[in-house]
Amino acid sequence: MTHKENDIAKELREIAPELEHLRVHPHFDVPAKYFDAFPAQLLTHIKAMENSSAVTEELEHLSPLLAGVSRETPFSVPEDYFKGLTELVVKEKNFAQEGRVVKMGRRIRLFKQCLAAASIAGLIAVSAVLISRSLSGTSMDRMMARISDQEIEEYLTYHTDAFDNENIFTNVSLEGEMPSVLPEDLSTKEIDNLLENNLLQDDLVN
Amino acid sequence: MAVTQEDKELLALYGHPDTKERGFTLIVRKYQERLYWHIRRLVVDHEDANDVLQNVFIKMWKGLEGFREDARLYTWLYKIATNESLSFLEQQKRKSAISLSDVETGLSNKLQADSHYDANKIEWKLQKAILALPEKQRAVFSLRYYEEMPYDEMSKVLDTSEGALKASYHHAVKKVEEFLKNNGH
């Protein structure tokens, strides 16, 4: 026993003699490797504190308004949710593991079912396209036949713009000025020639 | 940053067949709450957050054997949680075939469905402001503002450069501030 310890023991004997025999160190439990891990834990804690103040300083600089708002998330969570969560996750993990096992027979059956479903879906899709094509063609023809010339003229008067007009007239072929009134003595052949040379080209509207 | 001592011990437990389950349980216990809050802030609804969180831990169970010891478990788990949350939001968008603004409206409605919701309180206005941010910027904001994650860690979580993250966070803060000012603060 050192001189210093002797003095402390003597002092204690004088103050409270009954405590003298209790000076033996008690055997408190300490987690395994606690002191080995302590410096690293402390360093992590210090770094977290430093980083926290860096985030706060940055926020104060960027937005004093936001820096003054509480950073707590106000959402509510069902009571005792976190208490049962670990057990739930461990259970789910086992369930997910079991779910991965797929028997070969089942897989083939599933493949056959998928193949049959795909064939039926394909057949329906092709039929639908063919039917819609045939229906849309006839209905379009019927609708076009019902439109009178006057309606078409009115539509073109009110629905064409400068761009359309330009488009139309670039496709028109006029090889001379058309007479406003056809001379009465023109033969049928002459009329045909006149019309042939001055008709709108076939590819007016593609 | 090196893996913390405590995580090292947990990983050692997980790495041994006899203590694998115990190691997994302890990792879940350690990270469940902070990961839950990170996910919840992104997906808003509790049930959705619960589903995503379970997926995160199932992915962790499946992938933990391939986990590189030089990486930090905490960073790795945040990466999975962020990716799962963003994928979940993407799936929701595709399922409903709705636009991004409709997704935001949907999340805003979920926010208002919370039993503690109070439109006049600043903390709820803040949540609404955060929801108005694009999804990835919301993740950046959440990781920095709530989790106080350093930019170098965040860079590993989001696979984005530190500079880009810093710029994104600064823009996000300005947008949130503007929202709050326009809403009476």
Coordinates of C-alpha atoms in Angstrom, one line a residue:
Chain A
M1 CA 0.0 0.0 0.0
T2 CA 1.4 3.4 -0.9
H3 CA 1.9 6.3 1.4
K4 CA -1.1 8.2 -0.2
E5 CA -3.4 5.2 0.2
N6 CA -2.3 4.8 3.8
D7 CA -3.3 8.4 4.5
I8 CA -6.7 7.9 2.9
A9 CA -7.3 4.7 4.8
K10 CA -6.3 6.4 8.1
E11 CA -8.6 9.4 7.4
L12 CA -11.5 7.1 6.6
R13 CA -10.9 5.1 9.8
E14 CA -11.0 8.3 11.8
I15 CA -14.2 9.7 10.2
A16 CA -16.2 6.5 9.8
P17 CA -14.6 3.3 11.1
E18 CA -17.5 1.1 10.0
L19 CA -16.9 2.0 6.3
E20 CA -13.3 0.8 6.4
H21 CA -14.1 -2.8 5.4
L22 CA -16.4 -1.7 2.6
R23 CA -13.5 -0.1 0.6
V24 CA -13.0 -3.2 -1.5
H25 CA -14.0 -2.5 -5.2
P26 CA -17.4 -3.9 -6.0
H27 CA -17.7 -6.3 -9.0
F28 CA -19.9 -4.3 -11.3
D29 CA -20.7 -5.9 -14.7
V30 CA -19.2 -4.2 -17.7
P31 CA -20.1 -5.2 -21.2
A32 CA -17.4 -7.3 -23.0
K33 CA -14.8 -5.2 -24.7
Y34 CA -16.5 -2.0 -23.4
F35 CA -13.2 -0.1 -22.8
D36 CA -11.8 -1.3 -26.2
A37 CA -14.8 0.1 -28.0
F38 CA -15.1 3.2 -25.8
P39 CA -12.7 5.6 -27.7
A40 CA -14.2 4.8 -31.1
Q41 CA -17.8 5.3 -29.7
L42 CA -16.7 8.6 -28.1
L43 CA -15.1 9.8 -31.4
T44 CA -18.3 8.9 -33.3
H45 CA -20.3 10.8 -30.8
I46 CA -18.0 13.9 -31.0
K47 CA -18.1 13.8 -34.8
A48 CA -21.9 13.6 -34.8
M49 CA -22.0 16.6 -32.5
E50 CA -19.6 18.6 -34.7
N51 CA -21.6 17.6 -37.8
S52 CA -24.9 18.6 -36.1
S53 CA -23.5 22.1 -35.4
A54 CA -22.2 22.3 -39.0
V55 CA -25.7 21.5 -40.3
T56 CA -27.3 24.1 -37.9
E57 CA -24.7 26.8 -38.9
E58 CA -25.3 26.1 -42.6
L59 CA -29.1 26.4 -42.1
E60 CA -28.8 29.6 -40.1
H61 CA -26.7 31.0 -42.9
L62 CA -29.1 29.8 -45.6
S63 CA -32.5 30.5 -43.9
P64 CA -32.7 32.0 -40.5
L65 CA -36.5 31.4 -40.7
L66 CA -36.1 27.7 -41.2
A67 CA -33.4 27.4 -38.6
G68 CA -35.9 28.7 -36.1
V69 CA -38.4 26.0 -36.8
S70 CA -38.5 22.8 -34.8
R71 CA -36.9 19.9 -36.7
E72 CA -39.2 17.3 -35.1
T73 CA -41.4 15.4 -37.6
P74 CA -45.1 15.9 -36.5
F75 CA -46.4 12.6 -37.9
S76 CA -48.3 10.2 -35.6
V77 CA -47.3 6.5 -35.3
P78 CA -49.6 3.8 -33.9
E79 CA -49.0 3.1 -30.2
D80 CA -46.2 0.6 -29.4
Y81 CA -45.4 0.3 -33.2
F82 CA -41.7 0.2 -32.6
K83 CA -41.9 -2.3 -29.8
G84 CA -43.3 -5.1 -32.0
L85 CA -41.4 -4.0 -35.1
T86 CA -38.3 -6.1 -34.7
E87 CA -40.3 -9.3 -34.2
L88 CA -42.4 -8.5 -37.2
V89 CA -39.4 -7.8 -39.4
V90 CA -37.7 -11.1 -38.3
K91 CA -40.9 -13.0 -39.0
E92 CA -41.4 -11.3 -42.4
K93 CA -37.8 -12.2 -43.3
N94 CA -38.4 -15.9 -42.7
F95 CA -41.6 -15.7 -44.7
A96 CA -39.8 -14.0 -47.6
Q97 CA -37.1 -16.8 -47.5
E98 CA -39.8 -19.5 -47.7
G99 CA -41.5 -17.7 -50.5
R100 CA -38.5 -18.0 -52.7
V101 CA -38.7 -21.9 -53.0
V102 CA -40.6 -22.7 -56.2
K103 CA -41.1 -26.4 -57.2
M104 CA -40.2 -27.3 -60.8
G105 CA -43.6 -28.8 -61.5
R106 CA -45.3 -25.7 -60.3
R107 CA -43.1 -23.5 -62.4
I108 CA -43.9 -25.5 -65.6
R109 CA -47.6 -25.4 -64.8
L110 CA -47.3 -21.6 -64.3
F111 CA -45.4 -21.3 -67.6
K112 CA -48.2 -23.3 -69.5
Q113 CA -50.9 -21.1 -67.9
C114 CA -49.0 -17.9 -68.9
L115 CA -48.6 -19.3 -72.5
A116 CA -52.3 -20.1 -72.8
A117 CA -53.2 -16.7 -71.4
A118 CA -50.8 -14.9 -73.8
S119 CA -52.3 -16.8 -76.8
I120 CA -55.8 -15.9 -75.9
A121 CA -54.8 -12.3 -75.3
G122 CA -53.1 -12.2 -78.7
L123 CA -56.0 -13.7 -80.5
I124 CA -58.4 -11.2 -78.9
A125 CA -56.1 -8.3 -79.7
V126 CA -55.7 -9.3 -83.4
S127 CA -59.5 -9.8 -83.8
A128 CA -60.2 -6.4 -82.1
V129 CA -57.8 -4.7 -84.5
L130 CA -59.3 -6.3 -87.6
I131 CA -62.9 -5.7 -86.6
S132 CA -62.2 -2.1 -85.7
R133 CA -60.4 -1.5 -89.0
S134 CA -63.3 -2.9 -91.0
L135 CA -65.9 -1.0 -89.0
S136 CA -64.1 2.2 -89.1
G137 CA -63.6 2.0 -92.9
T138 CA -67.3 1.5 -93.7
S139 CA -68.5 4.0 -91.1
M140 CA -66.1 6.6 -92.5
D141 CA -67.4 6.0 -96.0
R142 CA -71.0 6.3 -94.9
M143 CA -70.2 9.5 -93.0
M144 CA -68.4 11.0 -96.0
A145 CA -71.3 10.2 -98.3
R146 CA -73.8 12.0 -96.0
I147 CA -71.8 15.3 -96.2
S148 CA -73.2 17.6 -98.9
D149 CA -71.0 19.7 -101.2
Q150 CA -72.3 22.9 -99.6
E151 CA -71.2 21.7 -96.1
I152 CA -67.7 20.9 -97.5
E153 CA -67.5 24.4 -99.1
E154 CA -68.7 26.0 -95.8
Y155 CA -66.2 24.0 -93.9
L156 CA -63.3 25.0 -96.2
T157 CA -64.4 28.7 -96.1
Y158 CA -64.4 28.8 -92.3
H159 CA -61.7 26.3 -91.4
T160 CA -58.8 27.0 -93.8
D161 CA -56.1 29.5 -93.1
A162 CA -53.3 31.1 -95.2
F163 CA -51.1 28.0 -94.8
D164 CA -53.9 25.7 -96.1
N165 CA -54.6 28.0 -99.1
E166 CA -50.9 28.1 -100.0
N167 CA -50.8 24.4 -99.8
I168 CA -53.8 23.9 -102.0
F169 CA -52.7 26.4 -104.7
T170 CA -49.2 25.1 -105.0
N171 CA -50.8 21.8 -106.1
V172 CA -53.1 23.5 -108.6
S173 CA -52.0 23.5 -112.3
L174 CA -53.3 26.3 -114.4
E175 CA -51.7 26.5 -117.8
G176 CA -53.6 29.6 -119.0
E177 CA -56.4 31.7 -117.9
M178 CA -59.7 29.9 -117.7
P179 CA -62.5 31.6 -119.7
S180 CA -65.3 32.8 -117.4
V181 CA -67.9 31.7 -120.0
L182 CA -67.3 28.8 -122.4
P183 CA -67.8 29.6 -126.0
E184 CA -70.9 27.9 -127.4
D185 CA -69.2 26.7 -130.5
L186 CA -66.6 24.5 -128.8
S187 CA -66.7 20.9 -129.7
T188 CA -66.8 18.1 -127.1
K189 CA -63.1 17.3 -127.9
E190 CA -62.1 21.0 -127.4
I191 CA -63.9 21.1 -124.1
D192 CA -62.2 17.9 -122.9
N193 CA -58.8 19.3 -123.9
L194 CA -59.5 22.5 -122.0
L195 CA -60.5 20.7 -118.9
E196 CA -57.6 18.3 -119.1
N197 CA -55.1 21.1 -119.3
N198 CA -56.6 23.1 -116.4
L199 CA -57.9 20.5 -113.9
L200 CA -56.5 20.3 -110.4
Q201 CA -53.8 17.7 -110.2
D202 CA -54.8 14.3 -108.9
D203 CA -52.4 14.5 -106.0
L204 CA -54.0 17.7 -104.6
V205 CA -54.5 16.0 -101.2
N206 CA -52.4 13.1 -100.5
Chain B
M1 CA -15.6 6.8 -42.8
A2 CA -14.8 3.5 -41.2
V3 CA -17.4 1.2 -39.9
T4 CA -18.2 1.9 -36.3
Q5 CA -17.1 -0.5 -33.6
E6 CA -20.7 -1.4 -32.6
D7 CA -21.7 -2.2 -36.2
K8 CA -18.5 -4.2 -36.5
E9 CA -19.6 -6.4 -33.6
L10 CA -23.1 -6.7 -35.0
L11 CA -21.7 -7.8 -38.4
A12 CA -19.4 -10.3 -36.7
L13 CA -22.5 -11.8 -35.0
Y14 CA -24.3 -11.9 -38.3
G15 CA -21.3 -13.5 -40.0
H16 CA -21.3 -16.5 -37.7
P17 CA -24.0 -19.2 -38.5
D18 CA -24.8 -19.7 -34.8
T19 CA -25.4 -16.0 -34.1
K20 CA -26.7 -14.9 -37.5
E21 CA -30.3 -14.5 -36.4
R22 CA -29.2 -12.6 -33.3
G23 CA -27.0 -10.3 -35.3
F24 CA -29.8 -9.6 -37.7
T25 CA -32.3 -8.9 -34.9
L26 CA -29.8 -6.5 -33.2
I27 CA -29.2 -4.6 -36.4
V28 CA -32.9 -4.3 -37.0
R29 CA -33.4 -3.1 -33.4
K30 CA -30.6 -0.5 -33.8
Y31 CA -31.7 1.0 -37.1
Q32 CA -35.5 0.4 -37.4
E33 CA -36.6 3.7 -35.9
R34 CA -34.3 6.1 -37.7
L35 CA -34.9 4.3 -41.0
Y36 CA -38.6 4.3 -40.4
W37 CA -38.6 8.1 -40.0
H38 CA -36.5 8.6 -43.1
I39 CA -38.9 6.5 -45.1
R40 CA -42.0 8.0 -43.5
R41 CA -40.9 11.5 -44.5
L42 CA -40.6 10.4 -48.1
V43 CA -43.8 8.3 -48.5
V44 CA -45.8 10.1 -45.8
D45 CA -48.3 7.3 -45.0
H46 CA -47.6 5.0 -42.0
E47 CA -48.7 1.8 -43.7
D48 CA -46.7 2.6 -46.8
A49 CA -43.7 3.4 -44.6
N50 CA -44.2 0.1 -42.7
D51 CA -44.2 -1.9 -46.0
V52 CA -41.1 -0.1 -47.4
L53 CA -39.2 -0.6 -44.1
Q54 CA -39.9 -4.3 -44.1
N55 CA -38.7 -4.6 -47.7
V56 CA -35.5 -2.7 -46.7
F57 CA -34.7 -5.2 -43.9
I58 CA -35.6 -8.2 -46.1
K59 CA -33.2 -6.8 -48.8
M60 CA -30.6 -6.3 -46.0
W61 CA -31.0 -10.0 -44.9
K62 CA -30.5 -11.1 -48.5
G63 CA -27.6 -8.8 -49.2
L64 CA -25.8 -8.6 -46.0
E65 CA -23.4 -11.4 -46.8
G66 CA -22.1 -9.4 -49.8
F67 CA -21.8 -6.2 -47.7
R68 CA -18.3 -4.7 -47.9
E69 CA -16.7 -4.2 -44.5
D70 CA -15.0 -1.0 -45.6
A71 CA -18.4 0.6 -46.2
R72 CA -20.5 1.8 -43.3
L73 CA -23.6 -0.3 -42.4
Y74 CA -25.5 2.9 -41.6
T75 CA -24.8 4.4 -45.1
W76 CA -25.6 1.1 -46.8
L77 CA -29.0 0.9 -45.0
Y78 CA -29.9 4.5 -45.8
K79 CA -29.1 3.8 -49.4
I80 CA -31.4 0.8 -49.5
A81 CA -34.1 2.8 -47.6
T82 CA -33.9 5.8 -50.0
N83 CA -33.9 3.7 -53.1
E84 CA -36.9 1.6 -51.9
S85 CA -38.8 4.7 -51.0
L86 CA -38.2 6.4 -54.3
S87 CA -39.0 3.2 -56.1
F88 CA -42.3 2.9 -54.1
L89 CA -43.3 6.4 -55.2
E90 CA -42.4 5.6 -58.8
Q91 CA -44.6 2.5 -58.7
Q92 CA -47.4 4.5 -57.2
K93 CA -47.1 6.9 -60.1
R94 CA -47.1 4.1 -62.7
K95 CA -49.9 2.2 -61.1
S96 CA -52.2 5.2 -61.1
A97 CA -50.9 6.5 -64.4
I98 CA -51.0 9.9 -62.9
S99 CA -48.7 12.9 -63.2
L100 CA -46.1 14.0 -60.6
S101 CA -48.3 16.9 -59.4
D102 CA -51.1 14.4 -58.7
V103 CA -48.7 12.3 -56.7
E104 CA -47.8 15.4 -54.7
T105 CA -51.5 16.0 -54.2
G106 CA -52.0 12.4 -53.1
L107 CA -49.1 12.8 -50.5
S108 CA -50.5 16.1 -49.4
N109 CA -53.9 14.4 -48.8
K110 CA -52.2 11.7 -46.8
L111 CA -50.5 14.4 -44.7
Q112 CA -53.8 16.0 -44.0
A113 CA -55.3 12.6 -43.0
D114 CA -52.8 12.4 -40.0
S115 CA -54.7 12.5 -36.7
H116 CA -52.4 15.3 -35.4
Y117 CA -52.7 17.5 -38.6
D118 CA -53.1 21.2 -37.9
A119 CA -52.9 23.4 -41.0
N120 CA -52.0 26.5 -38.9
K121 CA -49.0 24.9 -37.2
I122 CA -45.6 25.7 -38.6
E123 CA -44.4 22.1 -38.5
W124 CA -47.2 21.0 -40.7
K125 CA -46.7 23.9 -43.1
L126 CA -43.1 22.8 -43.2
Q127 CA -44.1 19.3 -44.2
K128 CA -46.3 20.7 -47.0
A129 CA -43.4 22.8 -48.2
I130 CA -41.2 19.7 -48.3
L131 CA -43.8 17.7 -50.2
A132 CA -43.7 20.4 -52.9
L133 CA -40.0 19.6 -53.7
P134 CA -39.1 17.0 -56.4
E135 CA -38.7 13.5 -55.0
K136 CA -34.9 13.3 -55.0
Q137 CA -34.5 16.8 -53.7
R138 CA -36.9 15.8 -50.9
A139 CA -34.5 12.9 -50.1
V140 CA -31.5 15.3 -50.0
F141 CA -33.4 17.8 -47.8
S142 CA -34.5 15.1 -45.4
L143 CA -31.1 13.5 -45.1
R144 CA -29.4 16.8 -44.3
Y145 CA -32.1 18.6 -42.4
Y146 CA -33.5 15.8 -40.3
E147 CA -30.7 13.2 -40.3
E148 CA -27.9 15.7 -40.2
M149 CA -26.0 13.5 -42.6
P150 CA -22.6 14.9 -43.8
Y151 CA -22.4 15.5 -47.6
D152 CA -19.7 12.8 -48.1
E153 CA -22.0 10.2 -46.6
M154 CA -25.0 11.5 -48.5
S155 CA -22.9 11.2 -51.7
K156 CA -22.5 7.5 -51.1
V157 CA -26.2 7.1 -50.3
L158 CA -27.5 8.9 -53.4
D159 CA -24.6 8.2 -55.8
T160 CA -24.3 12.0 -56.5
S161 CA -21.4 14.3 -56.2
E162 CA -21.0 16.3 -53.0
G163 CA -21.1 19.6 -54.9
A164 CA -24.4 18.7 -56.6
L165 CA -25.9 17.6 -53.3
K166 CA -24.8 20.9 -51.6
A167 CA -26.4 22.9 -54.5
S168 CA -29.6 20.8 -54.3
Y169 CA -29.9 21.2 -50.5
H170 CA -29.3 25.0 -50.8
H171 CA -32.0 25.3 -53.5
A172 CA -34.4 23.1 -51.4
V173 CA -33.9 25.3 -48.4
K174 CA -34.7 28.4 -50.4
K175 CA -37.8 26.8 -51.9
V176 CA -39.1 25.7 -48.5
E177 CA -38.4 29.2 -47.1
E178 CA -40.3 30.8 -49.9
F179 CA -43.3 28.4 -49.4
L180 CA -43.4 29.3 -45.7
K181 CA -43.2 33.0 -46.4
N182 CA -46.0 32.8 -48.9
N183 CA -48.1 30.9 -46.3
G184 CA -47.9 33.5 -43.6
H185 CA -44.5 33.1 -42.0

